[in-house]
CSV table of C-alpha atoms in Angstrom, one decimal:
chain,number,residue,atom,x,y,z
A,1,MET,CA,108.3,116.7,87.8
A,2,GLU,CA,106.4,114.6,85.3
A,3,ILE,CA,103.4,112.9,87.1
A,4,PRO,CA,102.5,109.5,85.8
A,5,ASN,CA,98.8,108.9,84.9
A,6,ILE,CA,98.7,106.0,87.4
A,7,LEU,CA,100.7,105.2,90.5
A,8,PHE,CA,101.0,101.6,91.8
A,9,PHE,CA,101.6,100.9,95.4
A,10,SER,CA,103.8,98.1,96.8
A,11,ALA,CA,103.0,96.6,100.2
A,12,ASN,CA,102.8,99.0,103.2
A,13,ARG,CA,102.5,96.7,106.2
A,14,VAL,CA,101.8,98.4,109.5
A,15,TRP,CA,102.3,97.1,113.0
A,16,ARG,CA,99.1,96.6,115.1
A,17,THR,CA,98.3,95.3,118.5
A,18,TYR,CA,96.6,92.1,117.1
A,19,PRO,CA,97.9,89.3,115.0
A,20,GLY,CA,96.9,88.5,111.4
A,21,GLY,CA,98.2,89.1,107.9
A,22,LYS,CA,98.6,85.6,106.5
A,23,LYS,CA,96.3,86.4,103.6
A,24,LEU,CA,98.4,89.5,102.8
A,25,ASP,CA,101.6,87.3,102.8
A,26,VAL,CA,99.8,85.1,100.2
A,27,LEU,CA,98.9,88.1,98.0
A,28,GLU,CA,102.5,89.3,98.2
A,29,ALA,CA,103.7,85.8,97.2
A,30,LEU,CA,105.9,85.6,100.3
A,31,GLU,CA,107.4,82.2,101.3
A,32,ASN,CA,105.8,80.5,104.4
A,33,PRO,CA,102.8,82.9,104.8
A,34,LYS,CA,102.1,83.4,108.5
A,35,ASP,CA,100.2,85.6,111.0
A,36,ASP,CA,102.2,88.2,112.9
A,37,HIS,CA,101.7,91.8,114.2
A,38,PHE,CA,101.6,93.3,110.7
A,39,PRO,CA,98.0,92.4,109.8
A,40,GLU,CA,97.2,95.6,107.8
A,41,ASP,CA,98.4,97.0,104.5
A,42,TRP,CA,97.7,100.8,104.3
A,43,ILE,CA,96.9,101.8,100.8
A,44,GLY,CA,97.5,105.2,99.3
A,45,SER,CA,98.0,106.5,102.9
A,46,THR,CA,98.8,110.1,103.8
A,47,THR,CA,98.2,109.2,107.5
A,48,ARG,CA,100.9,108.2,110.0
A,49,ALA,CA,100.3,105.2,112.2
A,50,VAL,CA,100.2,105.7,115.9
A,51,ASN,CA,102.0,102.9,117.7
A,52,LYS,CA,103.4,103.1,121.2
A,53,GLY,CA,107.2,102.4,121.2
A,54,ARG,CA,107.4,103.0,117.4
A,55,GLU,CA,107.3,106.8,117.4
A,56,HIS,CA,110.8,106.9,115.9
A,57,LEU,CA,109.4,105.3,112.7
A,58,ILE,CA,108.2,108.6,111.3
A,59,LYS,CA,107.1,107.1,108.0
A,60,GLU,CA,105.1,104.2,109.4
A,61,GLY,CA,101.7,104.1,107.7
A,62,LEU,CA,102.7,106.5,104.9
A,63,SER,CA,102.5,105.0,101.4
A,64,GLU,CA,105.4,105.5,99.0
A,65,VAL,CA,105.4,105.8,95.2
A,66,MET,CA,108.1,105.9,92.5
A,67,VAL,CA,108.2,109.1,90.4
A,68,ASP,CA,111.0,110.0,88.0
A,69,GLY,CA,113.2,107.3,89.4
A,70,GLN,CA,112.9,108.5,93.0
A,71,THR,CA,110.9,107.1,95.9
A,72,LEU,CA,108.9,109.5,98.0
A,73,THR,CA,105.8,109.3,100.2
A,74,LEU,CA,102.5,110.0,98.6
A,75,LYS,CA,102.0,112.8,101.1
A,76,ALA,CA,105.3,114.4,99.9
A,77,LEU,CA,104.2,114.1,96.2
A,78,CYS,CA,100.8,115.7,97.1
A,79,LYS,CA,102.8,118.7,98.5
A,80,LYS,CA,105.0,118.9,95.4
A,81,GLU,CA,102.2,118.6,92.8
A,82,PRO,CA,98.9,119.1,94.6
A,83,TYR,CA,96.8,120.3,91.7
A,84,ALA,CA,97.9,117.4,89.4
A,85,ILE,CA,97.5,114.8,92.1
A,86,LEU,CA,94.5,115.9,94.1
A,87,GLY,CA,93.0,118.7,92.1
A,88,GLU,CA,92.9,122.4,93.1
A,89,GLU,CA,89.5,122.3,94.9
A,90,HIS,CA,90.4,119.3,97.0
A,91,PHE,CA,93.9,120.7,97.9
A,92,LYS,CA,92.5,124.1,99.0
A,93,LYS,CA,89.9,122.4,101.2
A,94,TYR,CA,91.9,119.6,102.7
A,95,GLY,CA,95.6,120.3,102.1
A,96,PRO,CA,98.1,117.6,100.8
A,97,ASN,CA,96.0,114.7,102.0
A,98,THR,CA,93.7,112.2,100.4
A,99,GLN,CA,91.2,112.8,103.3
A,100,PHE,CA,90.5,109.1,103.7
A,101,LEU,CA,92.5,106.1,104.8
A,102,LEU,CA,92.3,102.8,103.0
A,103,LYS,CA,93.5,99.4,104.3
A,104,PHE,CA,93.6,95.7,103.7
A,105,LEU,CA,92.9,94.1,107.0
A,106,ASP,CA,93.3,90.3,107.8
A,107,SER,CA,92.4,89.3,111.4
A,108,ALA,CA,93.7,86.1,112.9
A,109,ILE,CA,91.8,86.8,116.2
A,110,ARG,CA,88.9,88.9,117.2
A,111,LEU,CA,90.0,92.5,117.7
A,112,HIS,CA,89.8,94.5,120.9
A,113,ILE,CA,86.4,96.1,121.7
A,114,GLN,CA,87.0,99.6,120.7
A,115,CYS,CA,85.5,103.0,119.7
A,116,HIS,CA,86.4,105.9,117.5
A,117,PRO,CA,85.5,109.6,117.8
A,118,THR,CA,82.8,111.4,115.8
A,119,ILE,CA,83.9,114.6,114.0
A,120,PRO,CA,82.4,116.9,116.7
A,121,PHE,CA,84.2,114.9,119.4
A,122,ALA,CA,87.5,115.1,117.5
A,123,GLN,CA,87.1,118.9,117.0
A,124,LYS,CA,86.3,119.5,120.7
A,125,TYR,CA,88.9,117.2,122.3
A,126,LEU,CA,91.5,116.1,119.7
A,127,ASN,CA,92.1,119.3,117.7
A,128,SER,CA,91.1,117.5,114.5
A,129,ASN,CA,88.5,118.1,111.9
A,130,SER,CA,88.4,114.3,111.2
A,131,GLY,CA,86.9,111.7,113.5
A,132,LYS,CA,87.0,108.0,112.4
A,133,THR,CA,83.9,106.8,110.8
A,134,GLU,CA,84.7,103.6,108.9
A,135,ALA,CA,83.3,101.3,106.2
A,136,TYR,CA,84.0,97.6,105.8
A,137,VAL,CA,83.9,95.6,102.6
A,138,ILE,CA,84.2,91.9,103.4
A,139,LEU,CA,86.3,90.0,100.9
A,140,SER,CA,86.7,86.5,102.3
A,141,ILE,CA,86.6,84.4,105.5
A,142,ARG,CA,89.2,81.9,106.6
A,143,ASP,CA,88.1,78.3,105.9
A,144,GLU,CA,88.2,77.3,109.6
A,145,ILE,CA,85.8,80.0,110.6
A,146,LYS,CA,82.2,78.6,110.3
A,147,ASP,CA,80.3,81.5,111.9
A,148,PRO,CA,82.0,84.8,111.0
A,149,TYR,CA,80.7,87.8,112.9
A,150,ILE,CA,81.3,91.3,114.1
A,151,TYR,CA,80.3,93.2,117.2
A,152,PHE,CA,78.6,96.5,116.3
A,153,GLY,CA,76.9,98.8,118.8
A,154,PHE,CA,75.5,98.0,122.2
A,155,GLN,CA,72.6,95.6,121.8
A,156,ASN,CA,72.4,95.5,125.7
A,157,PRO,CA,73.8,98.9,126.6
A,158,PRO,CA,75.3,99.4,130.1
A,159,GLU,CA,75.0,102.5,132.1
A,160,LYS,CA,78.1,104.6,131.9
A,161,GLU,CA,79.2,103.9,135.5
A,162,ALA,CA,78.6,100.2,135.0
A,163,LEU,CA,80.8,100.2,131.9
A,164,LYS,CA,83.5,102.0,133.9
A,165,ARG,CA,83.5,99.2,136.4
A,166,ILE,CA,83.6,96.6,133.7
A,167,ILE,CA,86.6,98.3,132.1
A,168,GLU,CA,88.4,98.8,135.4
A,169,GLU,CA,87.9,95.2,136.4
A,170,GLN,CA,88.4,93.9,132.9
A,171,ASP,CA,85.2,91.8,133.3
A,172,SER,CA,85.2,90.2,129.9
A,173,GLU,CA,82.0,88.3,130.5
A,174,ALA,CA,80.1,91.4,131.4
A,175,MET,CA,81.7,93.4,128.5
A,176,LEU,CA,80.8,90.8,125.9
A,177,ALA,CA,77.3,90.6,127.3
A,178,CYS,CA,76.7,94.1,126.1
A,179,PHE,CA,76.8,92.8,122.5
A,180,GLU,CA,75.2,90.2,120.3
A,181,LYS,CA,77.2,88.7,117.4
A,182,ILE,CA,76.2,90.0,114.0
A,183,SER,CA,76.7,87.5,111.2
A,184,ILE,CA,78.6,88.6,108.1
A,185,LYS,CA,79.6,87.0,104.8
A,186,PRO,CA,81.8,87.9,101.8
A,187,GLY,CA,80.3,90.7,99.8
A,188,ASP,CA,78.8,92.5,102.9
A,189,VAL,CA,79.4,96.2,103.1
A,190,PHE,CA,78.6,98.3,106.1
A,191,VAL,CA,79.4,101.7,107.7
A,192,VAL,CA,80.5,102.0,111.4
A,193,PRO,CA,79.9,105.6,112.5
A,194,GLY,CA,82.2,107.3,115.1
A,195,GLY,CA,81.0,106.7,118.6
A,196,MET,CA,79.8,103.2,117.9
A,197,PRO,CA,81.5,100.4,120.0
A,198,HIS,CA,82.6,97.5,117.8
A,199,ALA,CA,85.1,94.7,117.1
A,200,ILE,CA,86.0,92.7,114.0
A,201,GLY,CA,85.7,89.0,114.5
A,202,GLU,CA,88.5,86.4,113.8
A,203,GLY,CA,89.4,85.2,110.3
A,204,ILE,CA,88.0,88.1,108.3
A,205,PHE,CA,89.8,89.6,105.3
A,206,MET,CA,88.4,92.9,104.2
A,207,VAL,CA,89.0,96.4,102.9
A,208,GLU,CA,88.5,99.1,105.5
A,209,ILE,CA,87.9,102.7,104.5
A,210,MET,CA,87.9,105.4,107.1
A,211,GLU,CA,88.5,109.0,107.9
A,212,PRO,CA,92.3,109.8,107.8
A,213,THR,CA,93.2,109.3,111.5
A,214,ASP,CA,94.4,106.5,113.8
A,215,PHE,CA,92.2,107.5,116.7
A,216,ALA,CA,90.9,104.7,118.9
A,217,VAL,CA,90.1,103.9,122.5
A,218,ARG,CA,90.3,100.2,123.4
A,219,ILE,CA,88.4,99.0,126.5
A,220,GLU,CA,89.8,95.4,126.3
A,221,PHE,CA,93.4,95.5,127.4
A,222,GLU,CA,94.6,92.0,126.4
A,223,ARG,CA,94.0,90.2,123.1
A,224,GLY,CA,96.1,87.4,121.6
A,225,SER,CA,98.6,87.4,124.6
A,226,TYR,CA,99.4,91.1,124.0
A,227,VAL,CA,98.7,93.5,126.8
A,228,LEU,CA,98.1,97.1,125.7
A,229,PRO,CA,100.4,99.7,127.3
A,230,GLU,CA,98.3,102.2,129.4
A,231,GLU,CA,99.0,105.0,126.9
A,232,SER,CA,97.5,102.9,124.1
A,233,ARG,CA,94.2,102.2,125.9
A,234,PHE,CA,92.5,105.6,126.0
A,235,MET,CA,94.8,107.6,123.7
A,236,ASN,CA,97.0,108.6,126.6
A,237,ARG,CA,94.0,110.0,128.4
A,238,GLY,CA,91.9,108.8,131.3
A,239,ILE,CA,89.0,106.3,131.4
A,240,ASP,CA,86.4,109.1,131.6
A,241,PHE,CA,87.6,110.5,128.3
A,242,ALA,CA,87.1,107.0,126.8
A,243,LEU,CA,83.6,106.6,128.3
A,244,SER,CA,82.5,110.0,126.9
A,245,MET,CA,83.2,108.8,123.3
A,246,PHE,CA,80.7,105.9,123.3
A,247,ASN,CA,77.2,105.9,121.9
A,248,TYR,CA,75.1,104.2,124.6
A,249,GLU,CA,71.9,104.0,122.6
A,250,PRO,CA,70.6,100.4,122.2
A,251,THR,CA,71.3,99.2,118.7
A,252,SER,CA,69.5,96.0,117.8
A,253,VAL,CA,70.9,93.5,115.3
A,254,ASP,CA,67.9,94.3,113.0
A,255,THR,CA,68.8,98.1,113.3
A,256,VAL,CA,72.4,97.4,112.4
A,257,LYS,CA,71.4,95.5,109.3
A,258,GLU,CA,68.7,98.0,108.2
A,259,HIS,CA,70.6,101.2,108.8
A,260,PHE,CA,74.3,100.4,108.6
A,261,PHE,CA,74.6,97.6,106.0
A,262,CYS,CA,74.9,99.0,102.4
A,263,GLU,CA,73.0,97.4,99.5
A,264,PRO,CA,74.9,97.9,96.1
A,265,ARG,CA,73.1,100.2,93.7
A,266,LEU,CA,73.7,100.0,90.0
A,267,LEU,CA,75.4,103.2,88.7
A,268,GLU,CA,76.3,102.4,85.1
A,269,THR,CA,76.4,99.5,82.6
A,270,GLN,CA,78.8,99.2,79.7
A,271,ASN,CA,78.1,96.0,77.7
A,272,GLU,CA,78.7,93.2,80.3
A,273,SER,CA,80.5,95.4,82.8
A,274,ASN,CA,78.8,97.1,85.7
A,275,GLU,CA,79.7,99.8,88.3
A,276,TYR,CA,77.9,99.8,91.6
A,277,ILE,CA,77.6,102.4,94.4
A,278,LEU,CA,78.5,100.8,97.7
A,279,VAL,CA,78.9,103.7,100.0
A,280,ASP,CA,77.9,107.3,99.4
A,281,GLU,CA,76.2,110.3,101.1
A,282,GLN,CA,73.2,108.1,102.1
A,283,LYS,CA,75.4,106.5,104.7
A,284,THR,CA,78.3,108.9,105.3
A,285,LYS,CA,79.8,112.1,103.8
A,286,CYS,CA,83.3,111.1,104.7
A,287,PHE,CA,84.2,109.1,101.5
A,288,LYS,CA,82.6,107.2,98.6
A,289,VAL,CA,83.2,103.6,97.5
A,290,ASN,CA,82.1,101.9,94.3
A,291,ARG,CA,82.7,98.5,92.8
A,292,ILE,CA,83.4,97.9,89.2
A,293,ASN,CA,82.7,94.4,87.8
A,294,VAL,CA,84.7,94.2,84.6
A,295,LYS,CA,83.8,91.7,81.9
A,296,GLY,CA,85.2,92.8,78.5
A,297,GLY,CA,85.9,96.5,79.1
A,298,TYR,CA,84.8,99.4,81.2
A,299,THR,CA,85.9,103.0,80.8
A,300,LYS,CA,85.8,105.1,84.0
A,301,GLU,CA,85.8,108.9,83.7
A,302,ALA,CA,86.0,110.5,87.2
A,303,PHE,CA,86.0,114.1,88.2
A,304,SER,CA,88.3,113.3,91.1
A,305,PHE,CA,91.4,111.4,92.0
A,306,TYR,CA,90.7,107.9,93.3
A,307,ILE,CA,92.4,104.8,94.7
A,308,GLY,CA,91.6,101.4,93.1
A,309,ILE,CA,92.1,97.9,94.4
A,310,VAL,CA,91.8,94.7,92.3
A,311,THR,CA,89.9,92.5,94.7
A,312,LYS,CA,89.1,89.6,92.4
A,313,GLY,CA,90.4,88.3,89.0
A,314,ASN,CA,92.9,89.9,86.8
A,315,GLY,CA,93.1,92.0,83.6
A,316,PHE,CA,94.6,95.2,82.3
A,317,ILE,CA,94.4,98.9,82.7
A,318,GLU,CA,94.7,101.2,79.7
A,319,ILE,CA,95.4,104.9,79.9
A,320,LEU,CA,96.3,107.1,76.8
A,321,GLY,CA,97.6,104.1,74.9
A,322,ASN,CA,99.6,102.6,77.7
A,323,THR,CA,98.7,99.2,79.1
A,324,TYR,CA,99.4,98.0,82.7
A,325,LEU,CA,98.9,94.6,84.2
A,326,ALA,CA,96.2,94.4,86.9
A,327,GLU,CA,96.3,91.2,89.1
A,328,GLU,CA,94.4,90.4,92.2
A,329,GLY,CA,95.7,92.5,95.1
A,330,ALA,CA,97.0,95.3,92.8
A,331,LYS,CA,96.6,98.7,94.4
A,332,PHE,CA,96.8,102.0,92.4
A,333,PHE,CA,96.2,105.7,92.5
A,334,VAL,CA,94.6,107.6,89.6
A,335,PRO,CA,95.6,111.3,89.9
A,336,TYR,CA,93.1,114.1,89.3
A,337,GLN,CA,94.9,115.0,86.0
A,338,THR,CA,94.5,111.6,84.4
A,339,GLY,CA,91.1,111.6,82.9
A,340,ALA,CA,89.6,108.4,81.3
A,341,VAL,CA,90.8,105.0,82.4
A,342,THR,CA,89.8,101.7,80.7
A,343,TYR,CA,89.7,98.4,82.6
A,344,ILE,CA,89.8,95.2,80.5
A,345,SER,CA,89.3,91.6,81.5
A,346,GLU,CA,88.4,88.7,79.3
A,347,SER,CA,87.1,86.6,82.2
A,348,GLU,CA,86.0,88.8,85.1
A,349,MET,CA,87.8,91.3,87.3
A,350,GLU,CA,86.5,93.2,90.3
A,351,ILE,CA,87.8,96.6,91.3
A,352,LEU,CA,87.0,98.6,94.4
A,353,VAL,CA,87.4,102.3,93.9
A,354,THR,CA,87.4,104.9,96.7
A,355,PHE,CA,86.9,108.6,96.3
A,356,PRO,CA,87.4,111.5,98.7
A,357,PRO,CA,84.5,113.5,100.2
A,358,ASN,CA,83.0,116.2,98.1
């Protein structure tokens, strides 16, 4: 099998419990863009989605690519040609997986208050070497949203027994009183560690990077007129399991901004183009995220495979004499075997690139 030097992804919309996705419809040039229960586009995914009642959709969440005229999942391609796609060292350590999950996410409403496991928790209780630490890169806010926000950590932490009562009674007022809104804006980048209670506010379009699982406990049972089935609330386990996942340490708004927001750091300049480090080992060892601002040209030589997303502008991608169009919303995979890639834009193009853990 001849492996292309670049693989482009089409839309891979995934059903979720909350509505959104209108911005994704626009990017996909669909007629009559609207919000529905497909608010996420999973990009370069080797991870299956976990959705109650949709277990028969065995490929839901898995990205597909076209190679030699045939369509196959990226995971299947990684199994067929692991060294060319992932590299020998990565494959021997992690198997036929990218070891991260990347998404577009477009929220029409605030999401459920939720929590994801740490790696030690996942190893102990979920038979998994991956938890679900996440990073968010905020791209845009809907025009009608004047004060965009997230919930992140307990600013007013409850005792565990008090939280149990709040959940059992679905006392929304008491639940939200545990948090203070944290203001966000386009361009913000932050990391949400496993164990940290959180919720994304309404009207936010972002790229979400995370460990390669779909683990979540949700302590709000109804959002947007949809009531979570019992099995989907605490991962088909009991409330005490869910309560044991949370970090109850008080986390002030200032602490969140100081320790979990990420300031871009310049990595390299080529003429008028710059590459910035957004997320690296200073914040998490689970994945790495950079941003390339292309004006003119920029050549990227990586020692790993990576996934790229054109988040602003348009231009071209050149590899070994071949030229590919790169428009806003384009999503692509650069295999380990590829080598140097040149990005070109006469105006300005912004590309988000995500790398696996070391």
